[in-house]
Structures are given as C-alpha cells and as structure tokens.
C-alpha cells in the first residue's frame, strides 16, 4: 500500500507542478509581481477527489518545486506551508459528513475555504517575510491570488466530475 500511495502522490505532484509551470501568466504589479497559474485547478481537484493527504502533499510539494525552479525561491517556504494547509482543508471539508467529495455544494465550500487560506496566507507571508512589515504591496498582490483561485474553482469543477466518474 505504501508503494501504491507513493506512486500516486508522485504523479499528483507532477500534475500540480506541470499545471503551475506550463499554464501561467505573469502580472506586472509592484514588488515581486504577480502570477496567475493553473496549479490551483490541480490542487483543488486532487484534494476533493482523492482526499486531504493527497491534496496537501501534491499541492505543497508540486507548487514549491515550481517556486524553486522558476525564480520564486523567496516564496518556497510560504508556498510549502500555505499549499499544504490549503490542500488539507479542502480535502477535509469536501470529505466531511461522508460526502467523499461527491457534494457539489460542499466541494465549492471547500474550495472557497482554500481561496481564503491562499489569499490570507500569502498576504501575511509577504508582510512578514518578503516586504518586512510593509502591508501595502501585499494588498496589491491580492487580486492576482483571488483571480487565480477563482479560476481554479471554475476549471476544477468539471475535472472533479470527470475524475469521480472515472474512479
């Protein structure tokens, strides 16, 4: 069972990394700039269909690898923590009350919790670790984090339905 899980998580990590790396748009905003990517689509879908552990591991490692390999190294630690918590919470909410990710309402609620974790997580990470107390620049980054998260919800929904049917 451990080998099967390791193989599955490795594939999920790769999917999150590829979605983040290949489907991205750089946003010119003050400070470090912003980024909209499709990594959230994969993170949300994996957490909802396969659960909290798969979502937490694949989202955190996949997106942290992206940060390390794409010039966003100063965000790597924050990404590791924020995306782990996001994947875990999305999986917990989607699988609560024996729904197992099958309730569209609960899935949307789970992803909305994920959006809040992403937006606030990066906001506070930037204040304390990137901009050292400046809270204005991180506010300017919030729209790109919100946009990529909402895009993640919209595109994850049909993928979730497809994955659930194919399981």
Short mmCIF file of C-alpha atoms in Angstrom, two decimals:
data_model
loop_
_atom_site.label_atom_id
_atom_site.label_comp_id
_atom_site.label_asym_id
_atom_site.label_seq_id
_atom_site.Cartn_x
_atom_site.Cartn_y
_atom_site.Cartn_z
CA UNK A 1 0.00 0.00 0.00
CA UNK A 2 2.86 2.41 0.77
CA UNK A 3 4.38 1.93 -2.69
CA UNK A 4 0.99 2.49 -4.32
CA UNK A 5 0.45 5.72 -2.34
CA UNK A 6 3.99 6.92 -3.10
CA UNK A 7 3.44 6.32 -6.82
CA UNK A 8 0.07 8.07 -6.76
CA UNK A 9 1.43 11.08 -4.84
CA UNK A 10 4.41 11.34 -7.18
CA UNK A 11 2.04 11.52 -10.15
CA UNK A 12 -0.13 14.09 -8.37
CA UNK A 13 2.93 16.22 -7.50
CA UNK A 14 3.98 16.10 -11.16
CA UNK A 15 0.48 17.12 -12.31
CA UNK A 16 0.40 20.10 -9.92
CA UNK A 17 3.90 21.18 -10.97
CA UNK A 18 3.09 20.91 -14.69
CA UNK A 19 -0.19 22.81 -14.32
CA UNK A 20 1.60 25.55 -12.40
CA UNK A 21 4.62 25.68 -14.72
CA UNK A 22 3.02 25.41 -18.15
CA UNK A 23 -0.19 27.37 -17.67
CA UNK A 24 0.83 30.68 -16.11
CA UNK A 25 0.62 34.40 -16.76
CA UNK A 26 2.95 36.89 -15.11
CA UNK A 27 1.18 40.01 -13.83
CA UNK A 28 3.19 43.26 -13.69
CA UNK A 29 2.38 44.69 -10.26
CA UNK A 30 4.65 46.45 -7.74
CA UNK A 31 7.08 44.43 -5.69
CA UNK A 32 7.72 40.84 -6.74
CA UNK A 33 4.99 40.96 -9.37
CA UNK A 34 2.07 38.59 -9.55
CA UNK A 35 1.33 35.27 -11.15
CA UNK A 36 -1.84 33.58 -12.30
CA UNK A 37 -1.45 29.84 -12.88
CA UNK A 38 -3.48 26.64 -13.20
CA UNK A 39 -1.88 24.87 -10.24
CA UNK A 40 -4.96 25.56 -8.13
CA UNK A 41 -7.09 23.60 -10.59
CA UNK A 42 -4.99 20.50 -9.95
CA UNK A 43 -4.69 21.09 -6.20
CA UNK A 44 -8.44 21.53 -5.74
CA UNK A 45 -9.34 18.55 -7.94
CA UNK A 46 -6.85 16.22 -6.25
CA UNK A 47 -7.86 17.27 -2.72
CA UNK A 48 -11.56 16.82 -3.47
CA UNK A 49 -11.37 13.54 -5.38
CA UNK A 50 -8.51 11.83 -3.52
CA UNK A 51 -8.66 13.46 -0.09
CA UNK A 52 -6.80 15.70 2.33
CA UNK A 53 -3.49 13.82 2.35
CA UNK A 54 -3.21 13.72 -1.44
CA UNK A 55 -4.23 17.38 -1.72
CA UNK A 56 -1.83 18.55 0.98
CA UNK A 57 1.18 16.60 -0.29
CA UNK A 58 0.72 17.21 -4.01
CA UNK A 59 -0.23 20.87 -3.69
CA UNK A 60 2.57 21.80 -1.33
CA UNK A 61 5.39 19.88 -3.00
CA UNK A 62 4.27 20.50 -6.59
CA UNK A 63 3.97 24.26 -6.17
CA UNK A 64 7.09 24.53 -4.02
CA UNK A 65 9.06 22.79 -6.78
CA UNK A 66 7.67 25.37 -9.18
CA UNK A 67 8.83 28.19 -6.90
CA UNK A 68 12.31 26.68 -6.58
CA UNK A 69 12.73 26.07 -10.32
CA UNK A 70 11.12 29.25 -11.63
CA UNK A 71 12.81 32.08 -9.77
CA UNK A 72 10.28 32.45 -6.95
CA UNK A 73 12.60 30.94 -4.34
CA UNK A 74 11.77 33.55 -1.70
CA UNK A 75 8.20 32.19 -1.72
CA UNK A 76 9.11 28.48 -1.44
CA UNK A 77 8.74 28.09 2.33
CA UNK A 78 5.48 30.05 2.35
CA UNK A 79 4.16 28.02 -0.56
CA UNK A 80 5.06 24.75 1.14
CA UNK A 81 3.09 25.70 4.26
CA UNK A 82 0.18 27.59 2.67
CA UNK A 83 -0.50 24.98 -0.02
CA UNK A 84 -0.20 22.12 2.48
CA UNK A 85 -2.83 23.73 4.71
CA UNK A 86 -4.99 24.59 1.69
CA UNK A 87 -4.94 21.04 0.27
CA UNK A 88 -5.58 19.55 3.69
CA UNK A 89 -8.53 21.83 4.50
CA UNK A 90 -10.09 21.45 1.04
CA UNK A 91 -9.88 17.67 1.40
CA UNK A 92 -11.29 17.70 4.94
CA UNK A 93 -14.28 19.88 4.04
CA UNK A 94 -15.05 18.00 0.80
CA UNK A 95 -14.92 14.65 2.59
CA UNK A 96 -16.78 15.68 5.74
CA UNK A 97 -20.08 14.03 6.69
CA UNK A 98 -19.24 11.01 4.50
CA UNK A 99 -19.64 13.04 1.31
CA UNK A 100 -16.30 11.80 -0.10
CA UNK A 101 -16.11 14.79 -2.44
CA UNK A 102 -19.45 13.99 -4.09
CA UNK A 103 -21.45 17.05 -2.93
CA UNK A 104 -21.07 19.98 -5.35
CA UNK A 105 -22.11 22.39 -2.59
CA UNK A 106 -19.54 21.02 -0.14
CA UNK A 107 -16.85 20.99 -2.86
CA UNK A 108 -17.45 24.64 -3.69
CA UNK A 109 -17.43 25.48 0.02
CA UNK A 110 -14.16 23.55 0.41
CA UNK A 111 -12.54 25.45 -2.46
CA UNK A 112 -13.77 28.77 -1.04
CA UNK A 113 -12.02 27.90 2.22
CA UNK A 114 -8.96 27.14 0.10
CA UNK A 115 -9.17 30.57 -1.55
CA UNK A 116 -9.26 32.28 1.86
CA UNK A 117 -6.23 30.27 3.01
CA UNK A 118 -4.29 31.12 -0.15
CA UNK A 119 -5.12 34.84 -0.17
CA UNK A 120 -4.59 35.46 3.55
CA UNK A 121 -1.65 33.06 3.76
CA UNK A 122 0.33 34.84 1.06
CA UNK A 123 -0.75 38.26 2.34
CA UNK A 124 0.73 37.61 5.79
CA UNK A 125 3.73 35.72 4.41
CA UNK A 126 4.58 38.71 2.21
CA UNK A 127 4.15 41.19 5.08
CA UNK A 128 6.49 39.31 7.42
CA UNK A 129 8.99 37.59 5.12
CA UNK A 130 9.07 39.38 1.76
CA UNK A 131 8.30 43.05 2.45
CA UNK A 132 9.30 43.15 6.14
CA UNK A 133 6.32 44.96 7.62
CA UNK A 134 5.02 46.75 4.53
CA UNK A 135 1.37 45.81 4.24
CA UNK A 136 0.52 47.92 1.15
CA UNK A 137 2.37 45.93 -1.54
CA UNK A 138 0.87 42.61 -0.39
CA UNK A 139 -2.59 44.18 -0.76
CA UNK A 140 -1.74 44.87 -4.41
CA UNK A 141 -0.98 41.15 -4.86
CA UNK A 142 -4.35 40.03 -3.52
CA UNK A 143 -6.27 40.46 -6.82
CA UNK A 144 -3.96 38.04 -8.66
CA UNK A 145 -4.25 35.49 -5.83
CA UNK A 146 -8.02 35.87 -5.82
CA UNK A 147 -8.21 35.64 -9.64
CA UNK A 148 -6.10 32.51 -9.90
CA UNK A 149 -8.09 30.90 -7.09
CA UNK A 150 -11.47 31.67 -8.65
CA UNK A 151 -10.18 30.39 -12.00
CA UNK A 152 -9.08 27.28 -10.10
CA UNK A 153 -12.60 26.74 -8.77
CA UNK A 154 -14.26 27.26 -12.16
CA UNK A 155 -11.98 24.86 -14.04
CA UNK A 156 -11.71 22.32 -11.24
CA UNK A 157 -15.46 21.61 -11.12
CA UNK A 158 -15.73 19.77 -14.48
CA UNK A 159 -12.42 17.99 -13.85
CA UNK A 160 -13.70 16.82 -10.46
CA UNK A 161 -16.86 15.42 -12.08
CA UNK A 162 -14.80 13.63 -14.73
CA UNK A 163 -12.38 12.14 -12.19
CA UNK A 164 -15.21 10.97 -9.96
CA UNK A 165 -16.89 9.19 -12.87
CA UNK A 166 -13.64 7.52 -13.89
CA UNK A 167 -12.84 6.21 -10.39
#
